[in-house]
Amino acid sequence: MAKLATIVVALVAGGVLGAVGIIAMMGAVNPSADHVAQTTEIVDASTSVYGTR
Amino acid sequence: MNARAAGRGRALRGAAGRVKAAGGAFAGPTMALHGVAALVTAVVLAPLVRPGYVLRYDMVFVPRQPLNWEMLAPADSLPRAVPLDALVSVANLAVPGWLLQRIALVAVVYLAALGAARLMPAERLGPRVVAALAYAWTPFLAERLLLGQWALLLTYATLPWLVLAARDLRAGGRDRASGVAVPPNAITRDADDRKADAPNPEAGARNAHARTADADNAEAGTRNAEAGYVGRPGRGALARLVLAAAPAAVTPTGGLIALAAVLVLLPLRSRMTAIAVASVVGLNAPWLVAALTGPAGGVSDPEGVPAFAARAENWAGAWWSLAGTGGIWNAQTVPESRASVLTPLATLLVLAIAAAGLSALRRALGDRLLILAAGGFLLAAAGAGPGEPLLEWIVGNVPGGGLLRDGQKFLIPYALVLALAFAAGAGRLAGALARRFEAPAGRMLLIGAALLPVALLPDLAFGALGALRPVSYPADWNAVAKQVDARPGEVLSLPFEGYQRYRWTDGVVVRDPAPRYLDAPVLINDALRVGAVTVDGESPRAAMVGEHLAAGKPSAELGFRWVLVRLGSGNEPPADVLTGLRLAYAGPGLQLWENPAAPPAATAGADRRLMALTAHGLAAVLVIFYALTLLRVKATPW
């Protein structure tokens, strides 16, 4: 019973972490996303924008 | 024993463990926390092993930042980086810019993780590790890091240390008020009392109140013993409090947060509070004096409120983003994982676990930190809710009100409380599981809780997946700096935009490096473009120059000795603007034009310089005084 509880907790925690982590990572590495690390070709005057909302 | 006393007892047992740790019996947990902090720092800042400078938005480090009057008291802009710039310039005398940047960024992440772990009122290692990760791996830290606001993050990193010192100072104040001595072995005495009470619950209940006071004293004694203090504990705590506030006060926002923390966390009517408040005001003196004596207007453009208000990062809205410590105004500095559909649900999970730990946290740390956090959250949320009109009025009419427009900055105390409550909740749930089933079940839950912030924000790892990649300055910058050094004079930096993307920064927006690279006063545009909106700056001179250039008139008429043109943006000034200037340097990335007819630059008034110097001197003397005090009352200076 006790060992089963540990396994259940591990499965639930692992499941939550896995689901959240995988979906978050998919979003992060999605090539269509305007990611912060993406390099941008400089082509126009909008290069001097501090940020966008 | 009432609940409060029980809570104190639990905190005490944790403190007792720390005393043993200090004595060497359990040095392992302390080292483990350093190890966790080091690991988190290494994972977050991994790309910094490469040579170069991480240049992003407000984060501009240069090889050697000159120390000049502009750093102490900017002539044409609000002192947003006072005394930060002077501090960096002085540090640059001994440490090169690339190393200084690494020291600063490592300090931010390392001190945040370690500070949260040390502040966490738990005896076990697990919840402390959870607190470390929950505070050092947050959307707030990621977003402000990506916006390059490393100085604000110094406030974030030092707040746990400030809260720790404030708690000790409060407890130390009570010691003196009650005349109770604080022996380092107070924990043992209290524990013995509890043992003696055990067979006689009634007597134990009668003494519960007295023990609560004892518990406070014991905690203070414990913490001071842990830190190796001898003599009066209050003095050590006061010194630690002011020294923790010092890194925060390098910018106006950080200084205000530190001052608010001191005012809220310490009792109102106390001599120590008065000394602490006066000292922190003294730390804020450099930017206060620069602002009061400067020509820039004290009020700001109200359009900045909606432009810099908290932003919804996903379907759950701006306030829910803030609840998860995100919500920065700039969409370009938000890790993509924040837009995940599961993020709001995971935030709900974090808040639920934190709710489970909130009562334990209140018992251990009191209500004051919660009040500070609630105030910070309200300020952060104000711009994105019904408070917007009021905030706009304050920003547009009250001098210094502009400090409030980017309200998400004030989320720092909330982020700390959330991390600690989350860790306390995880610890409570883990304890319940361990008691009901077996110890490994509880440990498993703690491991899950520790990793949840990482799973929620995986793209903070490795410098936000490469966003913090160092780059090198083009050789043009050194060549231009030498020319300006040889014939000093005011510099106008064109295109007249404060922020710009460059090919050599891999397309990342960065603030114009000229004011920090060149040893001369450099005028840049302090108006900020947020999407299609331009938020006006505060400098009357910059506004006048902007109008002059927009009309296509020659820049030679403006009286600057040098005009620096940054190439490659597609936004270079038209030939008319450069009429009457002599080309002094032409490189692939920069051109330097000289105005042979430039009149000698007007220098700032001697009075203003004297006042700025005095204010900086006062702040420096305070830091040195409290550092020496700490060395004197602490048995081991390291």
CSV table of C-alpha atoms in Angstrom, one decimal, chain B residues 14-447:
chain,number,residue,atom,x,y,z
B,14,GLY,CA,14.3,24.6,11.8
B,15,ALA,CA,16.5,27.2,13.4
B,16,ALA,CA,18.0,24.7,15.7
B,17,GLY,CA,19.0,22.6,12.7
B,18,ARG,CA,20.7,25.7,11.3
B,19,VAL,CA,22.6,26.2,14.4
B,20,LYS,CA,23.9,22.7,14.2
B,21,ALA,CA,24.7,23.4,10.6
B,22,ALA,CA,26.7,26.4,11.6
B,23,GLY,CA,28.5,24.3,14.2
B,24,GLY,CA,29.5,21.9,11.5
B,25,ALA,CA,27.4,18.9,12.6
B,26,PHE,CA,25.1,19.3,9.6
B,27,ALA,CA,27.2,21.4,7.2
B,28,GLY,CA,25.8,19.3,4.4
B,29,PRO,CA,22.4,21.1,4.0
B,30,THR,CA,24.1,24.5,3.8
B,31,MET,CA,26.5,23.3,1.2
B,32,ALA,CA,23.6,21.6,-0.6
B,33,LEU,CA,21.8,25.0,-0.9
B,34,HIS,CA,24.9,26.6,-2.3
B,35,GLY,CA,25.1,23.7,-4.7
B,36,VAL,CA,21.5,24.2,-5.8
B,37,ALA,CA,22.0,28.0,-6.2
B,38,ALA,CA,25.2,27.3,-8.2
B,39,LEU,CA,23.4,24.7,-10.4
B,40,VAL,CA,20.5,27.0,-11.2
B,41,THR,CA,22.9,29.9,-12.0
B,42,ALA,CA,25.0,27.7,-14.3
B,43,VAL,CA,21.9,26.4,-16.1
B,44,VAL,CA,20.4,29.9,-16.6
B,45,LEU,CA,23.6,31.7,-17.5
B,46,ALA,CA,25.3,28.9,-19.4
B,47,PRO,CA,26.0,30.9,-22.6
B,48,LEU,CA,28.0,33.4,-20.7
B,49,VAL,CA,31.0,31.1,-20.8
B,50,ARG,CA,31.4,32.4,-24.4
B,51,PRO,CA,33.5,35.6,-24.8
B,52,GLY,CA,31.8,39.0,-25.4
B,53,TYR,CA,29.0,41.1,-24.0
B,54,VAL,CA,25.4,40.2,-23.5
B,55,LEU,CA,23.6,43.2,-25.0
B,56,ARG,CA,19.9,43.3,-24.7
B,57,TYR,CA,17.6,46.3,-24.4
B,58,ASP,CA,18.6,48.1,-21.2
B,59,MET,CA,21.7,45.9,-20.5
B,60,VAL,CA,24.7,47.6,-21.9
B,61,PHE,CA,28.2,46.8,-20.6
B,62,VAL,CA,31.2,48.2,-22.4
B,63,PRO,CA,34.9,47.3,-22.2
B,64,ARG,CA,35.7,50.3,-20.0
B,65,GLN,CA,33.0,52.7,-18.9
B,66,PRO,CA,34.4,56.1,-18.2
B,67,LEU,CA,33.7,57.9,-15.0
B,68,ASN,CA,32.5,61.4,-15.7
B,69,TRP,CA,30.0,63.9,-14.4
B,70,GLU,CA,27.3,62.5,-16.7
B,71,MET,CA,27.4,59.3,-14.6
B,72,LEU,CA,26.9,61.2,-11.4
B,73,ALA,CA,24.3,63.7,-12.5
B,74,PRO,CA,23.0,63.4,-16.1
B,75,ALA,CA,22.7,66.8,-17.7
B,76,ASP,CA,19.7,66.1,-20.0
B,77,SER,CA,17.8,63.1,-18.7
B,78,LEU,CA,16.2,61.7,-15.6
B,79,PRO,CA,18.7,59.8,-13.4
B,80,ARG,CA,17.3,56.4,-14.2
B,81,ALA,CA,20.8,54.8,-13.8
B,82,VAL,CA,22.1,56.8,-10.9
B,83,PRO,CA,24.2,55.8,-9.0
B,84,LEU,CA,24.4,52.6,-11.0
B,85,ASP,CA,26.5,54.1,-13.8
B,86,ALA,CA,29.0,55.6,-11.4
B,87,LEU,CA,29.3,52.4,-9.6
B,88,VAL,CA,29.9,50.4,-12.8
B,89,SER,CA,32.4,53.0,-13.9
B,90,VAL,CA,34.3,52.8,-10.6
B,91,ALA,CA,34.2,49.0,-10.7
B,92,ASN,CA,35.4,49.1,-14.3
B,93,LEU,CA,38.6,50.7,-13.0
B,94,ALA,CA,39.6,47.3,-11.6
B,95,VAL,CA,37.4,44.8,-13.5
B,96,PRO,CA,36.9,44.7,-17.2
B,97,GLY,CA,33.3,45.2,-18.5
B,98,TRP,CA,32.9,41.6,-19.7
B,99,LEU,CA,33.8,40.2,-16.3
B,100,LEU,CA,31.8,42.8,-14.4
B,101,GLN,CA,28.7,41.8,-16.4
B,102,ARG,CA,29.2,38.1,-15.5
B,103,ILE,CA,29.7,38.9,-11.8
B,104,ALA,CA,26.5,41.0,-11.8
B,105,LEU,CA,24.4,38.4,-13.5
B,106,VAL,CA,25.8,35.5,-11.5
B,107,ALA,CA,25.1,37.4,-8.3
B,108,VAL,CA,21.5,38.0,-9.4
B,109,VAL,CA,20.6,34.4,-9.9
B,110,TYR,CA,22.8,32.9,-7.2
B,111,LEU,CA,21.8,35.4,-4.4
B,112,ALA,CA,18.1,35.0,-5.4
B,113,ALA,CA,18.2,31.2,-5.0
B,114,LEU,CA,20.3,31.2,-1.9
B,115,GLY,CA,18.4,34.1,-0.2
B,116,ALA,CA,15.0,32.4,-0.7
B,117,ALA,CA,16.4,29.1,0.6
B,118,ARG,CA,17.8,30.8,3.7
B,119,LEU,CA,14.6,32.8,4.3
B,120,MET,CA,12.4,29.7,4.0
B,121,PRO,CA,11.2,28.8,7.5
B,122,ALA,CA,11.7,25.1,7.3
B,123,GLU,CA,13.9,22.6,9.0
B,124,ARG,CA,14.2,20.2,6.1
B,125,LEU,CA,16.3,20.7,3.0
B,126,GLY,CA,13.5,19.8,0.6
B,127,PRO,CA,11.2,22.9,1.1
B,128,ARG,CA,14.3,25.1,1.0
B,129,VAL,CA,15.3,23.7,-2.3
B,130,VAL,CA,11.8,24.2,-3.5
B,131,ALA,CA,11.9,27.8,-2.4
B,132,ALA,CA,15.3,28.4,-4.1
B,133,LEU,CA,13.9,27.1,-7.4
B,134,ALA,CA,10.5,28.8,-7.0
B,135,TYR,CA,12.2,32.2,-6.6
B,136,ALA,CA,15.2,31.9,-9.0
B,137,TRP,CA,13.3,30.3,-11.8
B,138,THR,CA,10.4,32.7,-12.3
B,139,PRO,CA,8.8,34.4,-15.3
B,140,PHE,CA,9.7,37.7,-13.5
B,141,LEU,CA,13.4,37.0,-13.5
B,142,ALA,CA,13.3,35.6,-17.0
B,143,GLU,CA,11.4,38.6,-18.5
B,144,ARG,CA,13.4,41.3,-16.7
B,145,LEU,CA,16.6,39.5,-17.6
B,146,LEU,CA,15.5,39.5,-21.3
B,147,LEU,CA,14.7,43.2,-21.0
B,148,GLY,CA,18.2,43.6,-19.7
B,149,GLN,CA,17.1,45.1,-16.4
B,150,TRP,CA,19.9,43.5,-14.3
B,151,ALA,CA,19.9,46.3,-11.8
B,152,LEU,CA,16.3,45.8,-11.0
B,153,LEU,CA,17.1,42.1,-10.6
B,154,LEU,CA,19.7,43.1,-7.9
B,155,THR,CA,16.6,44.2,-5.9
B,156,TYR,CA,15.0,40.9,-6.6
B,157,ALA,CA,18.1,39.0,-5.5
B,158,THR,CA,18.6,41.0,-2.3
B,159,LEU,CA,15.0,41.2,-1.1
B,160,PRO,CA,15.1,37.8,0.7
B,161,TRP,CA,18.3,39.0,2.5
B,162,LEU,CA,16.7,42.3,3.4
B,163,VAL,CA,13.6,40.5,4.8
B,164,LEU,CA,15.8,38.1,6.8
B,165,ALA,CA,17.7,41.1,8.3
B,166,ALA,CA,14.5,43.0,9.0
B,167,ARG,CA,13.1,39.9,10.9
B,168,ASP,CA,16.2,39.7,13.0
B,169,LEU,CA,16.2,43.4,13.6
B,170,ARG,CA,12.6,43.2,14.8
B,171,ALA,CA,13.4,40.3,17.1
B,172,GLY,CA,16.5,42.0,18.3
B,173,GLY,CA,14.5,45.1,19.1
B,174,ARG,CA,12.1,43.1,21.2
B,175,ASP,CA,15.1,41.6,23.1
B,176,ARG,CA,16.2,45.0,24.2
B,177,ALA,CA,12.7,46.2,25.0
B,178,SER,CA,12.0,43.2,27.2
B,179,GLY,CA,15.5,43.1,28.7
B,180,VAL,CA,15.8,39.5,27.7
B,181,ALA,CA,19.3,38.2,26.9
B,182,VAL,CA,19.7,36.3,23.7
B,183,PRO,CA,22.1,33.5,24.4
B,184,PRO,CA,23.1,31.4,21.4
B,185,ASN,CA,21.8,28.3,23.2
B,186,ALA,CA,18.3,29.7,23.5
B,187,ILE,CA,17.0,27.0,21.3
B,188,THR,CA,18.2,24.3,23.6
B,189,ARG,CA,16.6,26.0,26.5
B,190,ASP,CA,13.3,26.3,24.7
B,191,ALA,CA,13.4,22.7,23.6
B,192,ASP,CA,14.1,21.7,27.1
B,193,ASP,CA,11.2,23.7,28.3
B,194,ARG,CA,8.9,22.0,25.9
B,195,LYS,CA,10.2,18.6,27.0
B,196,ALA,CA,9.5,19.6,30.6
B,197,ASP,CA,6.0,20.8,29.7
B,198,ALA,CA,5.1,17.6,28.0
B,199,PRO,CA,3.8,15.7,31.0
B,200,ASN,CA,1.9,18.8,32.2
B,201,PRO,CA,-0.2,20.2,29.3
B,202,GLU,CA,-2.0,22.8,31.4
B,203,ALA,CA,1.3,24.3,32.6
B,204,GLY,CA,2.5,24.2,29.0
B,205,ALA,CA,-0.6,26.1,27.9
B,206,ARG,CA,-0.2,28.7,30.6
B,207,ASN,CA,3.4,29.3,29.5
B,208,ALA,CA,2.6,29.3,25.8
B,209,HIS,CA,2.5,33.0,25.6
B,210,ALA,CA,5.7,33.5,27.4
B,211,ARG,CA,7.3,30.9,25.2
B,212,THR,CA,6.2,32.7,22.1
B,213,ALA,CA,8.2,35.7,23.2
B,214,ASP,CA,11.0,33.4,24.0
B,215,ALA,CA,10.7,31.9,20.6
B,216,ASP,CA,11.2,35.2,18.9
B,217,ASN,CA,14.3,35.9,21.0
B,218,ALA,CA,15.6,32.4,20.5
B,219,GLU,CA,15.1,32.8,16.7
B,220,ALA,CA,17.1,36.0,16.7
B,221,GLY,CA,19.8,34.5,18.8
B,222,THR,CA,19.9,31.4,16.6
B,223,ARG,CA,20.2,33.4,13.4
B,224,ASN,CA,22.9,35.6,14.9
B,225,ALA,CA,24.7,32.6,16.2
B,226,GLU,CA,24.3,30.9,12.8
B,227,ALA,CA,25.8,34.0,11.2
B,228,GLY,CA,28.6,34.0,13.7
B,229,TYR,CA,27.7,37.3,15.4
B,230,VAL,CA,29.0,38.3,18.8
B,231,GLY,CA,27.7,41.1,20.9
B,232,ARG,CA,24.4,42.9,20.2
B,233,PRO,CA,22.4,41.1,17.6
B,234,GLY,CA,20.5,44.3,16.5
B,235,ARG,CA,23.6,46.0,15.2
B,236,GLY,CA,24.5,43.1,13.0
B,237,ALA,CA,21.0,42.9,11.7
B,238,LEU,CA,20.8,46.6,11.0
B,239,ALA,CA,24.1,46.4,9.1
B,240,ARG,CA,22.9,43.5,7.1
B,241,LEU,CA,19.6,45.3,6.4
B,242,VAL,CA,21.3,48.4,5.0
B,243,LEU,CA,23.9,46.4,3.1
B,244,ALA,CA,21.0,44.3,1.5
B,245,ALA,CA,19.2,47.5,0.6
B,246,ALA,CA,22.4,49.0,-1.0
B,247,PRO,CA,22.4,46.9,-4.2
B,248,ALA,CA,18.7,47.7,-4.6
B,249,ALA,CA,19.3,51.4,-4.3
B,250,VAL,CA,21.5,51.6,-7.4
B,251,THR,CA,18.4,52.5,-9.3
B,252,PRO,CA,15.4,54.7,-8.3
B,253,THR,CA,12.8,51.8,-8.6
B,254,GLY,CA,15.0,49.4,-6.5
B,255,GLY,CA,15.7,52.1,-4.0
B,256,LEU,CA,12.0,52.8,-3.5
B,257,ILE,CA,11.2,49.1,-3.2
B,258,ALA,CA,13.9,48.7,-0.5
B,259,LEU,CA,12.6,51.8,1.3
B,260,ALA,CA,9.1,50.5,1.2
B,261,ALA,CA,10.2,47.1,2.5
B,262,VAL,CA,12.0,48.7,5.4
B,263,LEU,CA,9.0,50.9,6.3
B,264,VAL,CA,6.6,48.0,6.2
B,265,LEU,CA,8.7,45.3,7.7
B,266,LEU,CA,10.0,47.2,10.7
B,267,PRO,CA,7.9,48.5,13.6
B,268,LEU,CA,6.9,52.1,13.2
B,269,ARG,CA,8.0,53.5,16.6
B,270,SER,CA,11.5,52.3,17.1
B,271,ARG,CA,14.9,53.9,17.2
B,272,MET,CA,16.3,51.1,15.0
B,273,THR,CA,13.6,51.7,12.4
B,274,ALA,CA,14.4,55.4,12.3
B,275,ILE,CA,18.1,54.7,11.8
B,276,ALA,CA,17.3,52.1,9.2
B,277,VAL,CA,15.0,54.4,7.3
B,278,ALA,CA,17.4,57.3,7.4
B,279,SER,CA,20.2,55.0,6.2
B,280,VAL,CA,18.2,53.7,3.3
B,281,VAL,CA,17.1,57.2,2.4
B,282,GLY,CA,20.8,58.1,2.4
B,283,LEU,CA,21.4,55.2,0.0
B,284,ASN,CA,18.8,56.8,-2.3
B,285,ALA,CA,20.3,60.2,-2.0
B,286,PRO,CA,22.3,60.1,-5.3
B,287,TRP,CA,19.3,59.7,-7.6
B,288,LEU,CA,17.1,61.9,-5.5
B,289,VAL,CA,19.6,64.8,-5.6
B,290,ALA,CA,20.3,64.3,-9.3
B,291,ALA,CA,16.5,64.4,-10.0
B,292,LEU,CA,15.9,67.4,-7.9
B,293,THR,CA,18.7,69.4,-9.4
B,294,GLY,CA,18.4,68.3,-13.0
B,295,PRO,CA,16.8,70.2,-15.9
B,296,ALA,CA,14.6,67.3,-16.9
B,297,GLY,CA,11.0,67.7,-16.0
B,298,GLY,CA,9.8,65.6,-13.0
B,299,VAL,CA,6.6,64.5,-14.7
B,300,SER,CA,6.3,62.0,-17.5
B,301,ASP,CA,4.0,61.3,-20.5
B,302,PRO,CA,0.8,59.7,-19.2
B,303,GLU,CA,0.7,57.6,-22.4
B,304,GLY,CA,3.4,55.6,-20.8
B,305,VAL,CA,0.9,54.0,-18.4
B,306,PRO,CA,-1.0,51.9,-21.0
B,307,ALA,CA,2.2,51.4,-23.0
B,308,PHE,CA,4.0,49.9,-20.0
B,309,ALA,CA,1.1,48.3,-18.2
B,310,ALA,CA,1.0,44.6,-17.4
B,311,ARG,CA,0.2,42.6,-20.4
B,312,ALA,CA,-1.8,39.4,-20.8
B,313,GLU,CA,0.6,36.6,-21.8
B,314,ASN,CA,-2.1,34.0,-22.6
B,315,TRP,CA,-5.8,33.5,-22.6
B,316,ALA,CA,-6.1,34.1,-18.8
B,317,GLY,CA,-5.5,37.9,-18.9
B,318,ALA,CA,-3.0,40.3,-17.5
B,319,TRP,CA,-3.8,39.8,-13.8
B,320,TRP,CA,-3.5,36.1,-14.0
B,321,SER,CA,-0.1,36.6,-15.8
B,322,LEU,CA,0.9,38.8,-12.8
B,323,ALA,CA,-0.3,36.1,-10.4
B,324,GLY,CA,2.2,33.8,-12.0
B,325,THR,CA,4.9,36.6,-11.7
B,326,GLY,CA,4.9,37.3,-15.4
B,327,GLY,CA,3.0,40.1,-17.3
B,328,ILE,CA,5.8,42.3,-18.4
B,329,TRP,CA,4.7,45.0,-20.9
B,330,ASN,CA,7.1,43.9,-23.8
B,331,ALA,CA,5.9,41.0,-25.8
B,332,GLN,CA,9.4,40.6,-27.3
B,333,THR,CA,11.0,39.7,-23.9
B,334,VAL,CA,8.5,37.1,-22.9
B,335,PRO,CA,9.6,33.4,-23.1
B,336,GLU,CA,7.3,31.6,-25.5
B,337,SER,CA,6.3,29.0,-22.9
B,338,ARG,CA,4.3,31.8,-21.1
B,339,ALA,CA,1.8,31.6,-24.0
B,340,SER,CA,1.2,27.9,-23.5
B,341,VAL,CA,-2.4,27.0,-23.0
B,342,LEU,CA,-1.5,25.1,-19.9
B,343,THR,CA,0.4,27.9,-18.2
B,344,PRO,CA,-2.7,29.5,-16.6
B,345,LEU,CA,-3.7,26.1,-15.2
B,346,ALA,CA,-0.2,25.4,-13.9
B,347,THR,CA,-0.3,28.9,-12.3
B,348,LEU,CA,-3.5,27.8,-10.6
B,349,LEU,CA,-1.7,24.7,-9.3
B,350,VAL,CA,1.1,26.8,-8.0
B,351,LEU,CA,-1.3,29.2,-6.3
B,352,ALA,CA,-3.3,26.3,-4.7
B,353,ILE,CA,-0.1,24.8,-3.3
B,354,ALA,CA,1.0,28.2,-2.1
B,355,ALA,CA,-2.4,28.7,-0.4
B,356,ALA,CA,-1.8,25.5,1.5
B,357,GLY,CA,1.4,27.0,2.9
B,358,LEU,CA,0.3,30.5,3.5
B,359,SER,CA,-0.8,30.0,7.1
B,360,ALA,CA,2.5,28.4,8.0
B,361,LEU,CA,4.3,31.2,6.3
B,362,ARG,CA,2.3,33.8,8.2
B,363,ARG,CA,3.1,32.1,11.5
B,364,ALA,CA,6.8,32.0,10.7
B,365,LEU,CA,7.3,35.4,9.0
B,366,GLY,CA,4.3,37.4,10.2
B,367,ASP,CA,1.9,39.5,8.2
B,368,ARG,CA,4.1,42.4,7.3
B,369,LEU,CA,5.8,40.6,4.3
B,370,LEU,CA,2.3,39.7,3.0
B,371,ILE,CA,1.2,43.3,3.3
B,372,LEU,CA,4.2,44.4,1.3
B,373,ALA,CA,3.5,41.7,-1.3
B,374,ALA,CA,-0.1,42.7,-1.6
B,375,GLY,CA,0.8,46.3,-2.0
B,376,GLY,CA,3.3,45.4,-4.7
B,377,PHE,CA,0.7,43.3,-6.6
B,378,LEU,CA,-1.9,46.1,-6.5
B,379,LEU,CA,0.6,48.5,-7.9
B,380,ALA,CA,1.6,46.0,-10.6
B,381,ALA,CA,-2.1,45.4,-11.5
B,382,ALA,CA,-3.1,49.1,-11.3
B,383,GLY,CA,-2.1,50.0,-14.8
B,384,ALA,CA,-4.0,47.1,-16.4
B,385,GLY,CA,-7.3,47.7,-14.5
B,386,PRO,CA,-9.5,50.3,-13.1
B,387,GLY,CA,-6.5,52.1,-11.6
B,388,GLU,CA,-5.3,53.2,-15.0
B,389,PRO,CA,-6.8,56.7,-15.0
B,390,LEU,CA,-5.5,57.5,-11.5
B,391,LEU,CA,-2.1,56.2,-12.5
B,392,GLU,CA,-2.1,58.3,-15.6
B,393,TRP,CA,-2.9,61.4,-13.6
B,394,ILE,CA,-0.1,60.6,-11.1
B,395,VAL,CA,2.4,60.0,-13.9
B,396,GLY,CA,1.4,63.2,-15.7
B,397,ASN,CA,1.1,65.5,-12.7
B,398,VAL,CA,3.2,64.3,-9.8
B,399,PRO,CA,7.0,64.7,-10.1
B,400,GLY,CA,8.6,61.3,-10.0
B,401,GLY,CA,5.2,59.6,-10.7
B,402,GLY,CA,6.8,58.1,-13.9
B,403,LEU,CA,8.5,55.5,-11.6
B,404,LEU,CA,5.1,53.9,-11.3
B,405,ARG,CA,4.2,53.5,-14.9
B,406,ASP,CA,6.0,50.1,-15.4
B,407,GLY,CA,4.1,48.7,-12.4
B,408,GLN,CA,5.1,45.0,-13.0
B,409,LYS,CA,8.5,45.9,-11.5
B,410,PHE,CA,6.8,46.1,-8.1
B,411,LEU,CA,5.9,42.5,-8.2
B,412,ILE,CA,9.1,41.6,-6.5
B,413,PRO,CA,7.8,41.1,-2.9
B,414,TYR,CA,4.8,39.1,-4.3
B,415,ALA,CA,7.2,36.8,-6.2
B,416,LEU,CA,9.1,36.2,-2.9
B,417,VAL,CA,6.0,35.5,-0.9
B,418,LEU,CA,4.6,33.2,-3.7
B,419,ALA,CA,7.9,31.2,-3.8
B,420,LEU,CA,8.0,30.9,0.0
B,421,ALA,CA,4.3,30.0,0.4
B,422,PHE,CA,4.6,27.5,-2.5
B,423,ALA,CA,7.6,25.8,-0.8
B,424,ALA,CA,5.8,25.8,2.5
B,425,GLY,CA,2.7,24.3,0.9
B,426,ALA,CA,4.7,21.7,-0.8
B,427,GLY,CA,6.4,20.9,2.5
B,428,ARG,CA,3.1,20.6,4.3
B,429,LEU,CA,1.6,18.3,1.6
B,430,ALA,CA,4.8,16.2,1.5
B,431,GLY,CA,4.6,15.9,5.3
B,432,ALA,CA,1.0,14.8,5.2
B,433,LEU,CA,1.9,12.2,2.5
B,434,ALA,CA,4.9,10.9,4.5
B,435,ARG,CA,2.8,10.6,7.6
B,436,ARG,CA,-0.1,8.9,5.8
B,437,PHE,CA,2.0,6.5,3.7
B,438,GLU,CA,5.8,6.6,3.7
B,439,ALA,CA,8.6,9.0,3.6
B,440,PRO,CA,9.5,8.4,-0.1
B,441,ALA,CA,6.0,9.5,-1.2
B,442,GLY,CA,6.6,12.9,0.5
B,443,ARG,CA,10.0,13.2,-1.1
B,444,MET,CA,8.6,12.5,-4.5
B,445,LEU,CA,6.1,15.3,-4.1
B,446,LEU,CA,8.9,17.7,-3.0
B,447,ILE,CA,11.0,16.7,-6.1
